[in-house]
Short mmCIF file of C-alpha atoms in Angstrom, two decimals:
data_model
loop_
_atom_site.label_atom_id
_atom_site.label_comp_id
_atom_site.label_asym_id
_atom_site.label_seq_id
_atom_site.Cartn_x
_atom_site.Cartn_y
_atom_site.Cartn_z
CA MET Y 22 0.00 0.00 0.00
CA ASN Y 23 1.26 3.46 -0.89
CA ASP Y 24 2.11 5.98 1.85
CA SER Y 25 1.64 9.29 0.06
CA TYR Y 26 2.97 11.40 2.92
CA LEU Y 27 6.17 9.35 3.19
CA ASN Y 28 6.75 9.71 -0.55
CA PHE Y 29 6.01 13.43 -0.51
CA VAL Y 30 8.28 14.38 2.39
CA ASN Y 31 11.17 12.50 0.80
CA SER Y 32 10.84 14.37 -2.50
CA PRO Y 33 13.01 17.49 -3.06
CA PHE Y 34 10.02 19.86 -2.85
CA GLY Y 35 8.26 18.04 -0.03
CA GLY Y 36 11.39 17.74 2.06
CA GLY Y 37 11.97 21.48 2.00
CA LEU Y 38 8.33 22.24 2.78
CA VAL Y 39 8.07 19.99 5.84
CA ARG Y 40 11.32 21.40 7.21
CA SER Y 41 9.98 24.94 6.92
CA LEU Y 42 6.70 23.95 8.58
CA GLY Y 43 8.31 21.82 11.28
CA LEU Y 44 6.38 18.68 10.26
CA PRO Y 45 7.73 15.15 10.90
CA LYS Y 46 9.85 13.69 8.14
CA PRO Y 47 9.90 9.89 8.29
CA GLU Y 48 12.95 8.28 6.75
CA VAL Y 49 12.73 5.82 3.87
CA LEU Y 50 13.91 2.70 5.67
CA ARG Y 51 16.82 0.68 4.35
CA ARG Y 52 15.58 -2.88 3.97
CA TYR Y 53 17.49 -6.00 3.00
CA ARG Y 54 18.19 -6.48 -0.69
CA ALA Y 55 20.09 -9.44 -2.08
CA ASP Y 56 21.96 -7.19 -4.54
CA ARG Y 57 23.38 -4.92 -1.82
CA PRO Y 58 25.85 -5.60 1.01
CA GLU Y 59 24.09 -6.65 4.18
CA PHE Y 60 26.86 -5.32 6.43
CA ASP Y 61 29.17 -2.41 5.63
CA GLY Y 62 30.54 0.76 7.19
CA LEU Y 63 31.99 1.53 10.60
CA ILE Y 64 30.82 0.11 13.89
CA ALA Y 65 31.65 1.92 17.15
CA ILE Y 66 32.33 -0.24 20.21
CA GLY Y 67 31.76 0.93 23.77
CA ALA Y 68 31.86 -0.88 27.10
CA GLY Y 69 31.09 -0.53 30.76
CA ARG Y 70 32.97 -1.87 33.74
CA GLU Y 71 34.62 -5.29 33.22
CA PRO Y 72 32.92 -6.11 29.88
CA ARG Y 73 32.42 -9.85 29.41
CA LEU Y 74 31.08 -10.06 25.87
CA LEU Y 75 33.87 -8.42 23.87
CA ASP Y 76 35.07 -11.81 22.63
CA ALA Y 77 31.63 -12.50 21.20
CA LEU Y 78 31.63 -9.06 19.59
CA ALA Y 79 35.04 -9.69 18.08
CA SER Y 80 33.79 -12.92 16.53
CA LEU Y 81 30.77 -11.09 15.14
CA VAL Y 82 32.77 -8.20 13.68
CA ALA Y 83 35.18 -10.65 12.06
CA SER Y 84 32.29 -12.69 10.64
CA VAL Y 85 30.38 -9.79 9.06
CA GLY Y 86 33.51 -7.97 7.90
CA MET Y 87 32.73 -4.53 9.35
CA THR Y 88 35.45 -2.13 10.49
CA SER Y 89 35.35 -1.15 14.15
CA VAL Y 90 36.30 2.02 15.95
CA ALA Y 91 36.81 2.01 19.72
CA HIS Y 92 35.29 4.60 22.00
CA ASP Y 93 37.35 5.68 25.00
CA SER Y 94 35.15 3.48 27.20
CA ALA Y 95 36.35 0.35 25.35
CA ALA Y 96 40.11 0.45 25.75
CA LEU Y 97 40.19 -3.34 26.03
CA TRP Y 98 38.70 -3.61 22.55
CA VAL Y 99 41.81 -2.30 20.80
CA ALA Y 100 44.07 -4.98 22.27
CA LEU Y 101 41.50 -7.68 21.57
CA ALA Y 102 40.94 -6.52 17.99
CA ASN Y 103 44.67 -6.46 17.35
CA ARG Y 104 45.02 -10.02 18.62
CA ARG Y 105 42.17 -11.10 16.34
CA GLY Y 106 43.62 -9.27 13.35
CA LEU Y 107 40.60 -7.00 13.02
CA MET Y 108 40.61 -3.59 11.40
CA THR Y 109 40.05 -1.06 14.16
CA GLY Y 110 40.71 2.55 15.01
CA ARG Y 111 39.84 5.23 17.53
CA PHE Y 112 36.40 6.81 17.49
CA GLU Y 113 36.37 10.41 16.27
CA PRO Y 114 33.06 12.32 16.57
CA ALA Y 115 31.50 13.68 13.41
CA GLU Y 116 31.77 17.43 12.91
CA ALA Y 117 28.65 19.45 13.70
CA GLY Y 118 26.25 19.47 10.78
CA SER Y 119 28.06 16.73 8.85
CA PRO Y 120 26.26 13.47 7.99
CA GLY Y 121 26.89 10.60 10.39
CA LYS Y 122 29.49 8.09 9.25
CA LEU Y 123 28.81 5.23 11.64
CA ALA Y 124 26.61 2.31 10.62
CA ALA Y 125 26.14 0.91 14.11
CA LEU Y 126 26.78 1.44 17.82
CA LEU Y 127 27.46 -1.58 20.06
CA PHE Y 128 27.83 -1.32 23.82
CA ASP Y 129 28.84 -4.17 26.13
CA ALA Y 130 27.10 -3.52 29.44
CA SER Y 131 27.46 -7.09 30.70
CA GLY Y 132 29.88 -6.19 33.50
CA ILE Y 133 27.77 -3.45 35.06
CA ASP Y 134 26.61 -4.77 38.43
CA ASP Y 135 25.61 -1.60 40.29
CA SER Y 136 23.61 1.51 39.38
CA SER Y 137 26.66 3.63 40.20
CA GLN Y 138 28.40 2.04 37.17
CA LEU Y 139 25.88 3.19 34.53
CA GLU Y 140 27.76 6.42 33.69
CA PRO Y 141 29.77 4.94 30.76
CA LEU Y 142 26.49 4.44 28.91
CA HIS Y 143 25.90 8.19 29.01
CA GLY Y 144 29.45 8.93 27.92
CA PHE Y 145 29.32 6.53 24.97
CA PHE Y 146 25.96 7.54 23.53
CA HIS Y 147 26.54 11.23 24.29
CA ASP Y 148 29.69 11.08 22.16
CA THR Y 149 28.54 8.75 19.37
CA LEU Y 150 24.84 9.19 18.66
CA ARG Y 151 25.23 12.24 16.44
CA SER Y 152 27.82 10.34 14.40
CA LEU Y 153 25.36 7.54 13.62
CA GLY Y 154 24.09 7.66 10.05
CA LYS Y 155 20.55 7.30 8.74
CA CYS Y 156 18.99 3.87 9.31
CA GLY Y 157 21.84 3.06 11.70
CA ARG Y 158 21.71 0.39 14.37
CA ILE Y 159 22.09 0.55 18.16
CA VAL Y 160 22.58 -2.70 20.07
CA VAL Y 161 23.24 -2.90 23.80
CA LEU Y 162 24.37 -6.21 25.32
CA GLY Y 163 23.73 -7.23 28.91
CA ARG Y 164 23.03 -10.15 31.20
CA PRO Y 165 19.47 -11.36 31.95
CA PRO Y 166 18.42 -9.55 35.15
CA GLU Y 167 16.63 -12.60 36.54
CA ALA Y 168 19.92 -14.55 36.41
CA CYS Y 169 21.94 -11.89 38.23
CA ALA Y 170 23.77 -12.75 41.42
CA SER Y 171 22.61 -9.77 43.48
CA PRO Y 172 19.67 -7.33 43.65
CA ARG Y 173 21.98 -4.45 42.73
CA GLN Y 174 23.19 -6.22 39.59
CA TRP Y 175 19.59 -7.09 38.66
CA THR Y 176 18.65 -3.43 39.14
CA ALA Y 177 21.49 -2.14 36.96
CA GLN Y 178 20.85 -4.63 34.15
CA ARG Y 179 17.11 -3.98 34.17
CA ALA Y 180 17.83 -0.25 33.84
CA LEU Y 181 19.19 -0.92 30.34
CA GLU Y 182 15.66 -1.39 29.03
CA GLY Y 183 14.70 2.20 29.74
CA LEU Y 184 17.87 3.45 28.09
CA VAL Y 185 17.42 1.46 24.90
CA ARG Y 186 13.75 2.30 24.44
CA SER Y 187 14.47 5.98 24.98
CA LEU Y 188 17.34 5.90 22.48
CA GLY Y 189 15.00 4.40 19.89
CA LYS Y 190 12.56 7.27 20.39
CA GLU Y 191 15.23 9.98 20.42
CA ALA Y 192 17.36 8.88 17.49
CA ARG Y 193 14.70 8.92 14.73
CA ARG Y 194 16.12 9.02 11.13
CA GLY Y 195 15.22 5.34 10.65
CA ILE Y 196 17.59 4.29 13.47
CA THR Y 197 16.68 1.24 15.55
CA ALA Y 198 17.75 0.48 19.13
CA ASN Y 199 17.51 -2.96 20.72
CA LEU Y 200 18.74 -4.76 23.83
CA VAL Y 201 20.09 -8.33 23.85
CA TYR Y 202 20.50 -10.11 27.17
CA ILE Y 203 23.00 -12.94 26.71
CA GLY Y 204 22.92 -15.62 29.39
CA GLN Y 205 26.07 -16.98 30.99
CA GLY Y 206 27.45 -19.58 28.60
CA ALA Y 207 25.25 -18.46 25.69
CA GLU Y 208 27.89 -16.29 24.05
CA GLY Y 209 28.42 -18.81 21.25
CA GLY Y 210 24.73 -18.70 20.31
CA ALA Y 211 24.37 -14.95 19.91
CA GLU Y 212 25.60 -14.35 16.36
CA ALA Y 213 22.33 -14.95 14.49
CA THR Y 214 20.49 -12.52 16.77
CA LEU Y 215 23.20 -9.86 16.59
CA ARG Y 216 23.36 -10.19 12.80
CA PHE Y 217 19.60 -9.66 12.60
CA PHE Y 218 19.62 -6.54 14.75
CA LEU Y 219 22.61 -5.06 12.91
CA SER Y 220 21.26 -5.71 9.41
CA PRO Y 221 18.60 -4.08 7.21
CA ARG Y 222 16.41 -7.12 7.95
CA SER Y 223 15.37 -5.50 11.25
CA ALA Y 224 14.31 -2.19 9.65
CA TYR Y 225 10.99 -2.00 11.53
CA VAL Y 226 12.03 -3.70 14.79
CA SER Y 227 13.06 -1.26 17.51
CA GLY Y 228 12.82 -0.92 21.28
CA GLN Y 229 12.87 -4.70 21.73
CA VAL Y 230 14.43 -6.83 24.45
CA VAL Y 231 15.60 -10.33 23.51
CA ARG Y 232 17.04 -13.00 25.81
CA ILE Y 233 19.45 -15.70 24.62
CA ALA Y 234 19.66 -18.73 26.88
CA ALA Y 235 22.70 -20.99 27.26
CA ASN Y 236 20.75 -24.22 26.88
CA GLY Y 237 19.83 -23.19 23.35
CA THR Y 238 23.38 -22.74 22.08
CA ILE Y 239 23.97 -24.57 18.80
CA PRO Y 240 25.31 -28.08 19.58
CA HIS Y 241 28.77 -28.92 18.29
CA ASN Y 242 27.33 -31.82 16.28
CA ALA Y 243 24.56 -29.75 14.66
CA PRO Y 244 24.60 -29.64 10.85
CA ALA Y 245 26.55 -26.71 9.44
CA PHE Y 246 24.60 -23.96 7.71
CA ASP Y 247 25.40 -21.27 5.18
CA TRP Y 248 24.69 -17.73 6.43
CA ARG Y 249 23.43 -16.88 2.94
CA GLN Y 250 20.85 -19.72 2.97
CA PRO Y 251 20.59 -20.90 6.57
CA LEU Y 252 17.28 -22.73 6.06
CA ALA Y 253 18.52 -24.99 3.28
CA ALA Y 254 17.24 -28.58 3.60
CA ARG Y 255 14.58 -27.47 6.10
CA ARG Y 256 10.83 -27.77 5.48
CA ALA Y 257 8.51 -24.97 6.58
CA LEU Y 258 4.73 -24.90 6.92
CA VAL Y 259 3.17 -21.42 6.65
CA THR Y 260 -0.55 -20.98 7.30
CA GLY Y 261 -2.51 -18.17 5.66
CA ALA Y 262 0.10 -18.10 2.90
CA ALA Y 263 -2.01 -17.08 -0.10
CA ARG Y 264 -1.44 -13.35 0.14
CA GLY Y 265 -0.27 -10.44 2.31
CA ILE Y 266 1.95 -11.17 5.28
CA GLY Y 267 1.67 -14.94 4.79
CA ALA Y 268 2.89 -14.73 1.19
CA ALA Y 269 5.78 -12.51 2.32
CA ILE Y 270 6.74 -15.05 5.01
CA ALA Y 271 6.71 -17.88 2.49
CA SER Y 272 8.82 -15.83 0.07
CA VAL Y 273 11.50 -14.90 2.64
CA LEU Y 274 11.75 -18.44 4.03
CA ALA Y 275 12.11 -19.79 0.48
CA ALA Y 276 14.81 -17.21 -0.26
CA GLU Y 277 16.62 -18.45 2.88
CA GLY Y 278 16.63 -21.94 1.37
CA ALA Y 279 13.58 -23.54 3.01
CA GLN Y 280 11.22 -25.91 1.22
CA VAL Y 281 7.93 -24.13 1.88
CA ILE Y 282 4.48 -25.67 2.15
CA GLY Y 283 1.84 -22.95 2.02
CA LEU Y 284 -1.56 -23.57 3.59
CA ASP Y 285 -4.79 -21.61 3.21
CA VAL Y 286 -8.55 -22.06 3.07
CA PRO Y 287 -10.12 -23.74 0.03
CA SER Y 288 -11.65 -20.43 -1.13
CA ALA Y 289 -8.10 -19.04 -1.54
CA ARG Y 290 -6.96 -22.05 -3.59
CA ASP Y 291 -6.17 -20.10 -6.78
CA ALA Y 292 -4.29 -17.29 -5.01
CA LEU Y 293 -2.35 -19.82 -2.93
CA ALA Y 294 -1.41 -21.87 -5.99
CA ALA Y 295 -0.17 -18.75 -7.77
CA THR Y 296 1.92 -17.66 -4.78
CA MET Y 297 3.45 -21.08 -4.24
CA ARG Y 298 4.12 -21.55 -7.95
CA GLN Y 299 6.31 -18.44 -7.96
CA LEU Y 300 8.32 -19.91 -5.07
CA ASN Y 301 8.53 -23.41 -6.55
CA SER Y 302 6.71 -24.55 -3.41
CA SER Y 303 3.76 -26.78 -2.62
CA ALA Y 304 0.27 -25.88 -1.43
CA LEU Y 305 -2.28 -27.37 0.98
CA THR Y 306 -5.89 -26.20 1.29
CA PHE Y 307 -7.70 -26.84 4.55
CA ASP Y 308 -10.07 -24.95 6.79
CA ILE Y 309 -7.93 -24.94 9.94
CA ALA Y 310 -11.00 -24.35 12.11
CA ALA Y 311 -12.54 -27.67 11.02
CA PRO Y 312 -12.30 -30.42 13.65
CA GLU Y 313 -10.66 -32.82 11.20
CA ALA Y 314 -8.06 -30.28 9.93
CA PRO Y 315 -5.19 -31.05 12.37
CA ALA Y 316 -5.22 -34.75 11.51
CA GLN Y 317 -5.45 -33.96 7.79
CA ILE Y 318 -2.51 -31.53 7.98
CA ALA Y 319 -0.45 -34.04 9.97
CA ALA Y 320 -1.20 -36.75 7.42
CA ALA Y 321 -0.20 -34.46 4.52
CA LEU Y 322 3.16 -33.69 6.18
CA ASP Y 323 3.81 -37.10 7.70
CA GLU Y 324 6.05 -38.62 5.05
CA LEU Y 325 8.86 -36.04 5.23
CA GLY Y 326 8.03 -34.17 8.42
CA VAL Y 327 8.56 -30.47 8.98
CA ASP Y 328 11.18 -28.30 10.71
CA ILE Y 329 9.40 -24.94 10.90
CA VAL Y 330 5.76 -24.13 11.60
CA VAL Y 331 4.55 -20.55 11.14
CA HIS Y 332 1.04 -19.84 12.43
CA ASN Y 333 0.07 -16.79 10.40
CA ALA Y 334 -3.58 -17.50 9.50
CA GLY Y 335 -6.00 -15.16 11.22
CA ILE Y 336 -9.20 -13.18 10.81
CA THR Y 337 -10.88 -10.10 12.26
CA LYS Y 338 -14.58 -9.55 12.96
CA ASP Y 339 -14.58 -6.16 14.63
CA LYS Y 340 -17.44 -4.84 16.76
CA THR Y 341 -17.69 -3.42 20.24
CA ILE Y 342 -18.42 -6.28 22.59
CA ALA Y 343 -21.97 -5.07 23.25
CA LYS Y 344 -22.74 -5.45 19.54
CA MET Y 345 -20.62 -8.55 18.88
CA SER Y 346 -22.41 -11.80 18.08
CA ASP Y 347 -21.48 -15.14 19.61
CA ALA Y 348 -20.39 -16.34 16.15
CA ALA Y 349 -18.06 -13.34 15.66
CA TRP Y 350 -16.46 -13.94 19.04
CA GLN Y 351 -16.02 -17.67 18.69
CA GLY Y 352 -14.93 -17.60 15.04
CA VAL Y 353 -11.99 -15.29 15.78
CA ILE Y 354 -10.92 -17.23 18.89
CA ASP Y 355 -11.14 -20.54 17.05
CA ILE Y 356 -9.11 -19.57 13.98
CA ASN Y 357 -6.60 -17.22 15.60
CA LEU Y 358 -5.87 -19.26 18.71
CA SER Y 359 -7.51 -22.63 19.23
CA ALA Y 360 -6.59 -23.91 15.75
CA GLN Y 361 -2.93 -23.22 16.51
CA GLU Y 362 -3.17 -25.33 19.64
CA ARG Y 363 -4.84 -28.22 17.84
CA ILE Y 364 -2.40 -28.20 14.92
CA ASP Y 365 0.65 -28.11 17.17
CA ASP Y 366 -0.75 -30.92 19.31
CA ALA Y 367 -1.13 -33.11 16.21
CA LEU Y 368 2.32 -32.30 14.80
CA LEU Y 369 4.11 -32.74 18.12
CA ALA Y 370 2.30 -35.94 19.14
CA GLY Y 371 3.14 -37.58 15.83
CA GLY Y 372 6.76 -36.42 15.81
CA ILE Y 373 6.03 -34.64 12.52
CA LEU Y 374 7.61 -31.44 13.82
CA ARG Y 375 11.14 -32.71 14.19
CA ASP Y 376 13.37 -32.23 17.22
CA GLY Y 377 15.29 -28.97 16.94
CA GLY Y 378 12.33 -27.43 15.11
CA ARG Y 379 10.87 -23.94 15.26
CA ILE Y 380 7.34 -22.74 15.95
CA VAL Y 381 6.60 -19.07 15.27
CA ALA Y 382 3.15 -17.59 15.80
CA VAL Y 383 1.83 -14.24 14.65
CA SER Y 384 0.31 -12.29 17.54
CA SER Y 385 -0.41 -8.55 17.38
CA ILE Y 386 0.22 -5.31 19.21
CA SER Y 387 -3.53 -5.52 19.94
CA GLY Y 388 -2.84 -8.57 22.07
CA ILE Y 389 -0.45 -6.47 24.16
CA ALA Y 390 -2.23 -3.11 24.38
CA GLY Y 391 -5.83 -4.01 23.53
CA ASN Y 392 -7.92 -2.16 20.95
CA PRO Y 393 -11.49 -0.81 21.05
CA GLY Y 394 -13.82 -2.85 18.86
CA GLN Y 395 -11.42 -5.81 18.90
CA THR Y 396 -12.08 -7.63 22.16
CA ASN Y 397 -12.27 -10.95 20.30
CA TYR Y 398 -9.13 -10.28 18.25
CA ALA Y 399 -7.11 -8.91 21.18
CA THR Y 400 -8.16 -11.86 23.34
CA SER Y 401 -7.02 -14.32 20.70
CA LYS Y 402 -3.69 -12.58 20.16
CA ALA Y 403 -3.00 -12.28 23.88
CA GLY Y 404 -3.75 -15.99 24.08
CA VAL Y 405 -1.11 -16.61 21.42
CA ILE Y 406 1.41 -14.91 23.69
CA GLY Y 407 0.26 -17.14 26.54
CA ARG Y 408 0.87 -20.21 24.37
CA ILE Y 409 4.41 -19.08 23.64
CA GLU Y 410 5.26 -18.45 27.26
CA SER Y 411 3.68 -21.64 28.56
CA MET Y 412 4.92 -24.08 25.92
CA ALA Y 413 8.55 -22.98 25.73
CA PRO Y 414 9.70 -24.89 28.85
CA HIS Y 415 7.91 -28.06 27.72
CA LEU Y 416 9.50 -28.03 24.25
CA ARG Y 417 13.03 -27.27 25.43
CA ALA Y 418 13.90 -30.95 25.98
CA ARG Y 419 13.33 -31.61 22.28
CA GLY Y 420 15.34 -28.55 21.23
CA ILE Y 421 12.21 -26.96 19.77
CA THR Y 422 11.84 -23.19 20.15
CA ILE Y 423 8.52 -21.36 20.16
CA ASN Y 424 8.23 -17.59 19.76
CA ALA Y 425 5.80 -14.97 18.53
CA VAL Y 426 5.97 -11.79 16.51
CA ALA Y 427 3.53 -8.98 17.30
CA PRO Y 428 3.06 -6.72 14.28
CA GLY Y 429 1.89 -3.15 14.67
CA PHE Y 430 0.55 -1.18 11.71
CA ILE Y 431 1.59 -3.10 8.59
CA GLU Y 432 0.70 -1.90 5.08
CA THR Y 433 -1.68 -4.60 3.81
CA GLN Y 434 -4.99 -4.83 1.97
CA MET Y 435 -6.70 -5.01 5.36
CA THR Y 436 -5.16 -1.77 6.71
CA ALA Y 437 -5.83 -0.05 3.36
CA MET Y 438 -9.55 -0.43 4.12
CA LEU Y 439 -9.32 1.50 7.40
CA PRO Y 440 -10.75 5.04 7.59
CA PHE Y 441 -8.20 7.69 6.64
CA ALA Y 442 -7.76 9.17 10.14
CA ILE Y 443 -7.26 5.77 11.78
CA ARG Y 444 -4.87 4.69 9.03
CA GLU Y 445 -2.74 7.83 9.36
CA ALA Y 446 -2.68 7.54 13.16
CA GLY Y 447 -1.49 3.94 12.85
CA ARG Y 448 1.28 5.00 10.51
CA ARG Y 449 2.59 7.94 12.51
CA MET Y 450 2.29 6.74 16.12
CA ASN Y 451 5.63 4.98 16.25
CA SER Y 452 9.29 5.96 16.30
CA MET Y 453 9.59 5.46 12.52
CA SER Y 454 6.50 7.59 11.79
CA GLN Y 455 5.36 5.13 9.13
CA GLY Y 456 3.74 1.76 8.65
CA GLY Y 457 5.74 -1.40 8.27
CA GLN Y 458 5.80 -3.74 5.28
CA PRO Y 459 4.85 -7.45 5.23
CA VAL Y 460 8.50 -8.24 4.58
CA ASP Y 461 9.39 -6.74 7.98
CA VAL Y 462 7.28 -9.38 9.71
CA ALA Y 463 8.67 -12.06 7.41
CA GLN Y 464 12.32 -11.20 8.09
CA THR Y 465 11.71 -11.30 11.84
CA ILE Y 466 10.14 -14.73 11.53
CA ALA Y 467 13.07 -15.92 9.40
CA TRP Y 468 15.46 -14.88 12.20
CA LEU Y 469 13.43 -16.79 14.80
CA ALA Y 470 13.38 -19.81 12.46
CA HIS Y 471 17.16 -19.62 11.94
CA PRO Y 472 19.25 -22.58 13.15
CA GLY Y 473 21.43 -20.08 15.01
CA SER Y 474 18.46 -18.84 17.08
CA ALA Y 475 18.31 -21.95 19.26
CA GLY Y 476 18.73 -19.88 22.44
CA VAL Y 477 15.75 -17.62 21.71
CA THR Y 478 12.48 -19.16 22.94
CA GLY Y 479 9.33 -18.18 24.81
CA GLN Y 480 9.62 -14.60 23.58
CA VAL Y 481 7.44 -12.03 21.84
CA VAL Y 482 9.10 -9.60 19.43
CA ARG Y 483 7.10 -6.57 18.33
CA VAL Y 484 7.41 -5.57 14.68
CA CYS Y 485 5.88 -2.15 15.10
CA GLY Y 486 8.53 0.50 14.50
CA GLN Y 487 8.51 0.96 18.29
CA SER Y 488 4.84 1.79 18.59
CA LEU Y 489 4.01 4.55 21.04
CA ILE Y 490 1.09 2.39 22.24
CA GLY Y 491 1.80 -0.81 24.10
CA ALA Y 492 5.56 -0.40 23.69
#
């Protein structure tokens, strides 16, 4: 869907006009393209007291091939980079009024164990933020507060969330800011997550907090994967795949090397077949709300099994609850929530979802913040979050992760039908001042489905441009 305001303010005439009137000027976001480098430019490294994740950062910088510059707070980085043979230099702030030259800011806050030690965060971001270019990336690394050894350490690490979310709202210019808590012993399983948050794939993901657990680190005997096609030889089921966000998910997973099976209702048979044909993928048509659907889906997948299940199918039937019929309530709950439970039960009981697999469900910002006229929808999407949180511990023994994405305002045929005022409010009420694209949801799901994301489970990641509601 076309965002006329975004296009206008980024034209030569429109850009000058909005500056003179003091109107917001959303940035055209830099999204992943296969014909452009995924990682390039300078990355500034900062650190707090006794940083414990610099080795992991060194491995990441070496892997993606970026050039680092060390802030004064990260004196240890220079010696480490030299030992690793990495290109590094000293951070020099950009001159006033000049365009920012840095592509990313990384800060290792893992050693901060008291609120009195938070000052280096101010020093680093005070010095570097104005040198960060458009669509730059901010990533802060810490330790999970709930695993901290003392209340003071927990307090200091939890404080990082307020910092990161504020940075995302201050920086603007298409810049994202995210926090990654890396558990003790999970350092070797952090690269896929750090790559995602540093790359254009996370263009509409900001203000998020992700935890990486040690028991999900990639086993030494796990099959090797290619970073360019990490899902090669893996089979993925995507529900609601005929069009919109579902079609985008199927497309991105296929581009990552997965063998995709798209599923949709029989009435969408032609659209589904056309979408899957373009991806050289197969199609299944079932009404997932039907009682017999889980067994039918399991039977269709039984011969080869599946590695990734993406629950994207969903409907809306909006009315205030006083005017909502029983059928409208139950239909939304059944398709958006209960069908997911029944399908997963069938696939897990039959061993069709293989050990080490991935389940990713599509929730919504409405399931977090609620929405007038959507009590049924918000209930179903909050229930999806409950599924994720409750099932993660039970699936851990089989190496299966389960996570959810919660989209905000995404430019789709459905949002195009909203009244103008509501549509514009949805677009502007986030740190990016624009709606997201279906591909933004798809790229986030591809990261959660990645073999390197084994330590990320039981989590909900909002794809909302850091919405000002529910964020």
